[in-house]
Coordinates of C-alpha atoms in Angstrom, one line a residue:
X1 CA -12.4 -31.3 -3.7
X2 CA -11.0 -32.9 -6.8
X3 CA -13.8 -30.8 -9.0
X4 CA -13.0 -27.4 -7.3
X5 CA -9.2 -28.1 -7.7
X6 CA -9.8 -28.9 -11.1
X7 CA -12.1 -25.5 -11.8
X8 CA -9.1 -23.4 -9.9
X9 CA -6.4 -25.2 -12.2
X10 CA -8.6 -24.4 -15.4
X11 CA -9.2 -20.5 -14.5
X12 CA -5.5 -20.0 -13.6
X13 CA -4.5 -21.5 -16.9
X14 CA -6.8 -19.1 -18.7
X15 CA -5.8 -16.1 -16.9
X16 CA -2.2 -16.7 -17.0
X17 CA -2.8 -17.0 -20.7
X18 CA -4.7 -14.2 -21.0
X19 CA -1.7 -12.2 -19.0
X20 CA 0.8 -13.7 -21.2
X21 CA -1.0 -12.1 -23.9
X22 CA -0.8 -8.6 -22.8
X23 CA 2.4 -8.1 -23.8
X24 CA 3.5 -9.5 -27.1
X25 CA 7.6 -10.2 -27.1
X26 CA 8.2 -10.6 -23.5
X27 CA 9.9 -8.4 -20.8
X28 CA 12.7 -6.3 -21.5
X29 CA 15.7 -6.2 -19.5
X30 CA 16.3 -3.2 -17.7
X31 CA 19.7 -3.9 -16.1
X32 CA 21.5 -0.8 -17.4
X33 CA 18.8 1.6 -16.1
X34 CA 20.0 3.7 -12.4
X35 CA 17.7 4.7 -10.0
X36 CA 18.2 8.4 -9.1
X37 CA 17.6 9.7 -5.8
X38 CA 19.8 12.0 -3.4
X39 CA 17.1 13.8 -2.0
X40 CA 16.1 14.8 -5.3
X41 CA 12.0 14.7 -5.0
X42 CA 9.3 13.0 -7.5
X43 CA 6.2 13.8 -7.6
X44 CA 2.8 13.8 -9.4
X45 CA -1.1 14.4 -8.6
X46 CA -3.5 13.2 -11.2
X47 CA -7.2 13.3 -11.1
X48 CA -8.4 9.7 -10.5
X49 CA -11.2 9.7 -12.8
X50 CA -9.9 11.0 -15.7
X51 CA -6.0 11.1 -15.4
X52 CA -5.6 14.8 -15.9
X53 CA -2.2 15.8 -14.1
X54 CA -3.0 18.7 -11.9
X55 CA 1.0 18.8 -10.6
X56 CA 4.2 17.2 -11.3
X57 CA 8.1 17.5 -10.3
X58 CA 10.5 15.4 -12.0
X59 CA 8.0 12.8 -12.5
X60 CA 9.6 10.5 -15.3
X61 CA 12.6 10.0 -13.2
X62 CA 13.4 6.0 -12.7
X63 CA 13.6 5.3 -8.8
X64 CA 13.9 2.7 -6.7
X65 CA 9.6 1.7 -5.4
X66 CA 10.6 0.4 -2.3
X67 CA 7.3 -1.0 -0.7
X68 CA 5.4 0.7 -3.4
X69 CA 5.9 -2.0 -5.0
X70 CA 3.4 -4.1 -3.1
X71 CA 0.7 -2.0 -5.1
X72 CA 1.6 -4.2 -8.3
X73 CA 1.5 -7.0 -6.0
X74 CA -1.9 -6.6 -4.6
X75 CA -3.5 -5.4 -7.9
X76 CA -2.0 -9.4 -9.2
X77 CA -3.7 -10.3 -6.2
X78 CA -7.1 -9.0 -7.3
X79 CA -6.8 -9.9 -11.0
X80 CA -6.6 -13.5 -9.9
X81 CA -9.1 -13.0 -7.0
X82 CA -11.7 -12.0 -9.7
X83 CA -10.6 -14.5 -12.4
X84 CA -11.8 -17.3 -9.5
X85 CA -7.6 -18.5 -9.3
X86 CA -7.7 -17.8 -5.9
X87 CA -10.0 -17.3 -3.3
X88 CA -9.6 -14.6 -0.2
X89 CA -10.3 -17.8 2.7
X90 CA -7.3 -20.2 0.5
X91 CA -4.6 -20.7 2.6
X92 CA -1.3 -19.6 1.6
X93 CA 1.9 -21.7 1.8
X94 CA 5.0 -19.8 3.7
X95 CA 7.9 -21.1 2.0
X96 CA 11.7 -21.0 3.6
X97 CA 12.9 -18.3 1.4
X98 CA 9.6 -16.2 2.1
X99 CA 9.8 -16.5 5.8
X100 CA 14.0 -14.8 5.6
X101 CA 12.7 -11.6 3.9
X102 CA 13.8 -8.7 5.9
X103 CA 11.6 -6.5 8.0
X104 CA 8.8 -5.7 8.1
X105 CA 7.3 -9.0 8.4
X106 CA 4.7 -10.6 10.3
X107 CA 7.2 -12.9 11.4
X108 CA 5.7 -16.0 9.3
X109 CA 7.5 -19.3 10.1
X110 CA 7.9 -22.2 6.9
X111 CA 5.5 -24.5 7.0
X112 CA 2.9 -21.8 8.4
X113 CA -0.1 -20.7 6.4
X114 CA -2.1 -17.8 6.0
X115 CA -5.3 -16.7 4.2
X116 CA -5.1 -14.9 1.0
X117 CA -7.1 -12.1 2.7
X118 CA -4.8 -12.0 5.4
X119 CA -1.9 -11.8 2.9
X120 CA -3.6 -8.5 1.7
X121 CA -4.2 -7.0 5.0
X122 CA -0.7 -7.5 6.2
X123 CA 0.1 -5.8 3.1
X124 CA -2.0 -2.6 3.1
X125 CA -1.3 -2.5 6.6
X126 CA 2.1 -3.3 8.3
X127 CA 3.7 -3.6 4.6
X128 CA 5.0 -7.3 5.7
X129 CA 7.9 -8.7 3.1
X130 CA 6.8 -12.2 3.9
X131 CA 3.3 -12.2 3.5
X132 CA 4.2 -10.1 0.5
X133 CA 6.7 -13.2 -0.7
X134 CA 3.9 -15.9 0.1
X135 CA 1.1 -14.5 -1.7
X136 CA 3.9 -13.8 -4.8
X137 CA 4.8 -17.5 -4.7
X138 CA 1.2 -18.7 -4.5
X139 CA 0.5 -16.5 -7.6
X140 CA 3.6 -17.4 -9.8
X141 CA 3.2 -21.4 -9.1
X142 CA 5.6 -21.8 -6.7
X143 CA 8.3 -18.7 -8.2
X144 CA 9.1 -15.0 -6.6
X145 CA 11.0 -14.6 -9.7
X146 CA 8.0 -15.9 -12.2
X147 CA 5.9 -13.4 -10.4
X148 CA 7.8 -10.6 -11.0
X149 CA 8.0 -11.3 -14.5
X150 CA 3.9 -11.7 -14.7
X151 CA 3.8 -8.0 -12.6
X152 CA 5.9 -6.5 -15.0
X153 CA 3.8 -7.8 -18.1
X154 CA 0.9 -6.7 -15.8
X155 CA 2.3 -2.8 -15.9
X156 CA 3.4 -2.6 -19.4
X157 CA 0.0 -3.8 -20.3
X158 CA -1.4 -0.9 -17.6
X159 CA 1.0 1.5 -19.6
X160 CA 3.8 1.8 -17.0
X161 CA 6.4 1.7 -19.4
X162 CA 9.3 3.2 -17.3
X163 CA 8.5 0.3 -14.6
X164 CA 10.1 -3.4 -13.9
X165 CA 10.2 -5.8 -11.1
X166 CA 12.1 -8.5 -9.5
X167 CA 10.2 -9.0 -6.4
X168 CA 6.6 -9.0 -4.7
X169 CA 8.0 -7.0 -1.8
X170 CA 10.2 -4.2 -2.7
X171 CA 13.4 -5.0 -0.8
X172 CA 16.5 -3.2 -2.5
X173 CA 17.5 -4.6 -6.1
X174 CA 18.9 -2.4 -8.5
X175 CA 17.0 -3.6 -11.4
X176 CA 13.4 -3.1 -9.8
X177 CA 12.4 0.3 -10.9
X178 CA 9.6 2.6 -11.6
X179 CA 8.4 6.4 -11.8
X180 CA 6.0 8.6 -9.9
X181 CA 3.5 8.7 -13.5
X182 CA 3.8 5.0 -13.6
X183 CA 2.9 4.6 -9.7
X184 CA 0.0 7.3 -10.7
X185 CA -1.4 5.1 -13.4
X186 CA -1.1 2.3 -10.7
X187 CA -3.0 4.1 -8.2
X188 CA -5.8 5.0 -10.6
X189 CA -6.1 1.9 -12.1
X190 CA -6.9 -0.2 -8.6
X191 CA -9.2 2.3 -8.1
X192 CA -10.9 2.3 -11.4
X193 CA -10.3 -1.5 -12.1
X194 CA -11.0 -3.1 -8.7
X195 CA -13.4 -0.8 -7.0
X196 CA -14.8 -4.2 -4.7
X197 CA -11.3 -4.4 -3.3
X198 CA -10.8 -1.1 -2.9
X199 CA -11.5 -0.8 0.4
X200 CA -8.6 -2.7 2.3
X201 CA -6.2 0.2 1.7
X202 CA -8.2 2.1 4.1
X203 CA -8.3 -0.3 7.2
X204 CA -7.1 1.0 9.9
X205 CA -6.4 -2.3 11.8
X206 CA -6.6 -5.9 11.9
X207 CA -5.9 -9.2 14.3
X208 CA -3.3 -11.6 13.7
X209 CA -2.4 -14.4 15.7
X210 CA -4.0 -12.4 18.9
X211 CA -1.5 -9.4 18.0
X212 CA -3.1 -6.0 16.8
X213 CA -1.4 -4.8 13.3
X214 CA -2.1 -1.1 12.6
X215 CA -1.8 0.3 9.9
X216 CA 1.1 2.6 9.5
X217 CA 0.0 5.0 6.8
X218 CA 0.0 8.4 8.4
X219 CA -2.2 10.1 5.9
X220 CA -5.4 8.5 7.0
X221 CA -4.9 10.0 9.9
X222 CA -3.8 13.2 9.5
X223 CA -5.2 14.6 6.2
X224 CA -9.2 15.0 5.4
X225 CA -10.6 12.7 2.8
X226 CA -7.2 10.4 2.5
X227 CA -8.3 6.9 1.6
X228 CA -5.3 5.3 1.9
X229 CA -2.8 3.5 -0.5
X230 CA 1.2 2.6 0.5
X231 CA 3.9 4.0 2.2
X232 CA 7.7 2.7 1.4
X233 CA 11.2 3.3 2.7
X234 CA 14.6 2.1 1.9
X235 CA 17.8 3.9 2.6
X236 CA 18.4 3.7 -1.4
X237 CA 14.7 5.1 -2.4
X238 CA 14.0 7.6 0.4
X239 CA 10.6 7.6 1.7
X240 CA 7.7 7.1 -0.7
X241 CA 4.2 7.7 -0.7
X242 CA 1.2 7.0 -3.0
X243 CA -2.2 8.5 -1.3
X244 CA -5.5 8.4 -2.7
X245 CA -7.8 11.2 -1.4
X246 CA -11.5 12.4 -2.3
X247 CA -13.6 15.6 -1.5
X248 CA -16.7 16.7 -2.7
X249 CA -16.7 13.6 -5.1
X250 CA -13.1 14.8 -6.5
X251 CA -10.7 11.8 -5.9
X252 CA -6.9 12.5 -6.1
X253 CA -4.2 10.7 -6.3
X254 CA -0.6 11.9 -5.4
X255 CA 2.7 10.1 -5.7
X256 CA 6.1 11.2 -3.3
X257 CA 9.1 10.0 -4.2
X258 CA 12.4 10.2 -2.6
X259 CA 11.8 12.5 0.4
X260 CA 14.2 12.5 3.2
X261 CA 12.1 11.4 5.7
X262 CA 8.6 10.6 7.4
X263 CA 7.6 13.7 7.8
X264 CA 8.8 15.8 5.1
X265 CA 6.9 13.2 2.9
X266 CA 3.6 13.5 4.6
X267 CA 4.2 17.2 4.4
X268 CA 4.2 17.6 0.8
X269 CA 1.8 15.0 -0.2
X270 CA -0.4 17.1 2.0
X271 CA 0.3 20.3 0.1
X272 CA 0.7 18.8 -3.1
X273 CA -3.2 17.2 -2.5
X274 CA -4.1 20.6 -1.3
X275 CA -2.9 22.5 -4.3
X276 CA -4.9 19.7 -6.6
X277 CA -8.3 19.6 -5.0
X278 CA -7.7 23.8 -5.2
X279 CA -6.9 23.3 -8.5
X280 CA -10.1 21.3 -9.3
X281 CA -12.0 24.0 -7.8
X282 CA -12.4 21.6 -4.0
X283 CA -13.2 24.1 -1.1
X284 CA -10.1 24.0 1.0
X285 CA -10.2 22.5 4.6
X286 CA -7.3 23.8 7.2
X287 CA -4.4 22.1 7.8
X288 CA -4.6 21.7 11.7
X289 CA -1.8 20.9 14.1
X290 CA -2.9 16.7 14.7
X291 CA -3.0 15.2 17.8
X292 CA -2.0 11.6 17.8
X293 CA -1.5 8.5 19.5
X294 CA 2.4 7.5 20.1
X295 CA 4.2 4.8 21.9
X296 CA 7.7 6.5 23.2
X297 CA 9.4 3.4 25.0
X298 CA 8.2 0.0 25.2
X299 CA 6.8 0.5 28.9
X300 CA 4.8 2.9 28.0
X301 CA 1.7 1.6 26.1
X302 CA 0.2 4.6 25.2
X303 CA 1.2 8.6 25.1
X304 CA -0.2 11.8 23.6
X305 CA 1.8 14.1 21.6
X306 CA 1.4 16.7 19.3
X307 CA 2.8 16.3 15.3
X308 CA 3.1 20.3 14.0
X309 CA 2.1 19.2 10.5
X310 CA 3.7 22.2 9.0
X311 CA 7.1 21.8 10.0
X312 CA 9.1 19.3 8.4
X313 CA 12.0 17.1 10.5
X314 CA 15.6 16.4 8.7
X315 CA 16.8 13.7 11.0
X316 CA 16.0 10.0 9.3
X317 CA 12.9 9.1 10.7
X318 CA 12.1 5.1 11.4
X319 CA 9.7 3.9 8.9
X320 CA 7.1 3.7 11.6
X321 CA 3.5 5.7 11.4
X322 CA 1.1 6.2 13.9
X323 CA -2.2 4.1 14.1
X324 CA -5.2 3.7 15.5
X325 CA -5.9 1.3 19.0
X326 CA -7.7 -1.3 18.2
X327 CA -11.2 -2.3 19.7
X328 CA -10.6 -6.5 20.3
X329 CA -13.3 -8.5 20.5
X330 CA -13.1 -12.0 21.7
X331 CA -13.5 -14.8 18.9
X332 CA -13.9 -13.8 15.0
X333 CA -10.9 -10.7 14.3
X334 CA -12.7 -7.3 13.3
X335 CA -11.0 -4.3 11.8
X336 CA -10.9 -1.5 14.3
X337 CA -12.0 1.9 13.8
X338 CA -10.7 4.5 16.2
X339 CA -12.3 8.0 16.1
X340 CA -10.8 9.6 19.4
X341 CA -7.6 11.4 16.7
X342 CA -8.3 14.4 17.3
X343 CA -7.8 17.3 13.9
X344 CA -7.3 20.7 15.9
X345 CA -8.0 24.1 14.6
X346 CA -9.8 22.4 11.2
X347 CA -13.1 22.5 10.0
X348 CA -13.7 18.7 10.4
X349 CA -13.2 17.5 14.2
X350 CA -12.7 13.5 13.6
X351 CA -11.4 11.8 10.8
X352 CA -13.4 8.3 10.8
X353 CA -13.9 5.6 8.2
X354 CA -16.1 3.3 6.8
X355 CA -16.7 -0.1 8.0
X356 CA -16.3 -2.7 5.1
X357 CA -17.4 -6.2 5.8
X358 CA -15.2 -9.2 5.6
X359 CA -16.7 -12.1 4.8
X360 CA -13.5 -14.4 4.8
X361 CA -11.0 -13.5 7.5
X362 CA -9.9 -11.0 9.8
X363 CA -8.8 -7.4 8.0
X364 CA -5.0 -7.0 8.2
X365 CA -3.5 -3.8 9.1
X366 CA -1.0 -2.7 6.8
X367 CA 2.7 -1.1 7.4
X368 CA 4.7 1.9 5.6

């Protein structure tokens, strides 16, 4: 035990030497800088592969990331992951000040644990602050504040120069800024940089504590080819989306910022991803009316209803998705896949995805 702690405290003091070294002279302060929103959208669609912008709308703007943020996060979390500093089955402290972030949250108490790939999975899934604090603290020995400073290194190094941090999770802090190019470059760069990992941003589901998280990223739902990625909200940011999507080997990926709800951002991340794959010469699929899964009062567990994906709503919209049921299996957790969504009027009938293995712990479902 004393040898593998030894190993794990050797490769996390060269990897946080090697990040160090990214950026030479430090972070600079960004306290003057104002996040601009008022309904006023950003937006971007790049190819993945080779970074060719295909679309853009005010895309150098500084805004608030809200839970975008927890893309920086999780792309620290792979860095170290690979470097051997952690491991996805190491258990992760929950400290007092990560268990009072704000919803959402898993609801971790101090003094709890949970795995590193758990940590991820509540991530990608129900977008939970606390898991999202944890894993921080874990990373930056001990300090939010010290990992926020490594994730901003990490983008300037990544070229996000328009982009800083002060948290793991994206709660509200005027200081913590980015730009829909810089949360393009983001996108691409997890792709690109950790395709192994890759996957979790598409699970649909996972088991925690015998509760079923789903994830609440409508896209994988409701637009052929999405792969995932993060949604965000916070009454300051407007609702935020980064989706990657591929077809006919083209991957995109598209960044809304700023919309005024749920489903006016779903909406134009699903034209703006149309326009690109047109644009990269992509046969077009229809966009069909989608008929989902909802839960309408606590009673009721289940109820169908139909989502008119071409009409927008203007009333603010609760930063809740639909996801898929799960399928529970008694012992080990499994991620669910559930094919019974329905795409009417479209050329493809069911939208399912690809079973990943886990060969540490129970796929996490991740929130908006």
């Amino acid at each position: 035990m004393t040898g593998t702690t030894t190993r794990q405290n050797t490769r996390r003091g060269t990897w946080l030497a090697g990040l160090a070294a990214l950026v030479l002279g430090g972070v600079t302060s960004s306290g003057t800088a104002h996040a601009q929103y008022a309904h006023q959208i950003s937006s971007i669609v790049v190819d993945a592969r080779t970074g060719d912008v295909l679309s853009q709308t005010n895309p150098d703007l500084r805004r608030y990331p809200a839970s975008l943020t927890k893309l920086m996060t999780l792309y620290m979390t792979f860095s170290a992951l690979r470097a051997g500093v952690i491991t996805p089955d190491q258990q992760v402290p929950v400290s007092i000040h990560a268990s009072t972030m704000e919803p959402s949250k898993l609801g971790l108490v101090p003094g709890s644990r949970l795995t590193v790939e758990e940590a991820i999975l509540a991530l990608v899934t129900k977008s939970a602050n606390d898991a999202a604090c944890a894993l921080g603290e874990l990373i930056g020995s001990g300090s939010e504040p010290q990992f926020a400073q490594m994730m901003t290194r990490q983008a300037q190094a990544l070229g996000m120069k328009d982009t800083t941090f002060r948290n793991a999770s994206g709660l509200p802090n005027s200081e913590q800024l980015t730009t829909a190019r810089d949360l393009a470059t983001l996108g691409r760069r997890l792709i690109a940089d950790f395709p192994e990992y890759y996957h979790y941003f598409s699970t649909p589901s996972f088991r925690f504590h015998q509760r079923v998280i789903p994830n609440h990223n409508p896209m994988l739902k409701v637009y052929a080819g999405a792969e995932g990625m993060k949604t965000g909200y916070t009454q300051e940011a407007g609702h935020n989306l980064v989706t990657s999507a591929m077809r006919d080997n083209v991957r995109l990926v598209g960044v809304v910022l700023g919309s005024a709800s749920n489903s006016q951002r779903t909406q134009l991340m699903a034209s703006q991803l149309d326009r690109g794959f047109d644009t990269e010469g992509v046969a077009p699929v229809e966009r069909p009316l989608v008929l989902a899964r909802a839960s309408t009062h606590r009673s009721v567990t289940r109820e169908h209803r139909v989502i008119a994906m071409a009409g927008a709503t203007h009333h603010r919209a609760l930063e809740v998705a639909e996801a898929a049921s799960a399928h529970v299996r008694r012992g080990r957790p499994t991620v669910a896949h559930d094919h019974r969504v329905r795409l009417i009027g479209a050329k493809v009938h069911t939208i399912s995805t690809h079973t990943h293995p886990i060969h540490h712990a129970t796929r996490s479902r991740s929130r908006t």
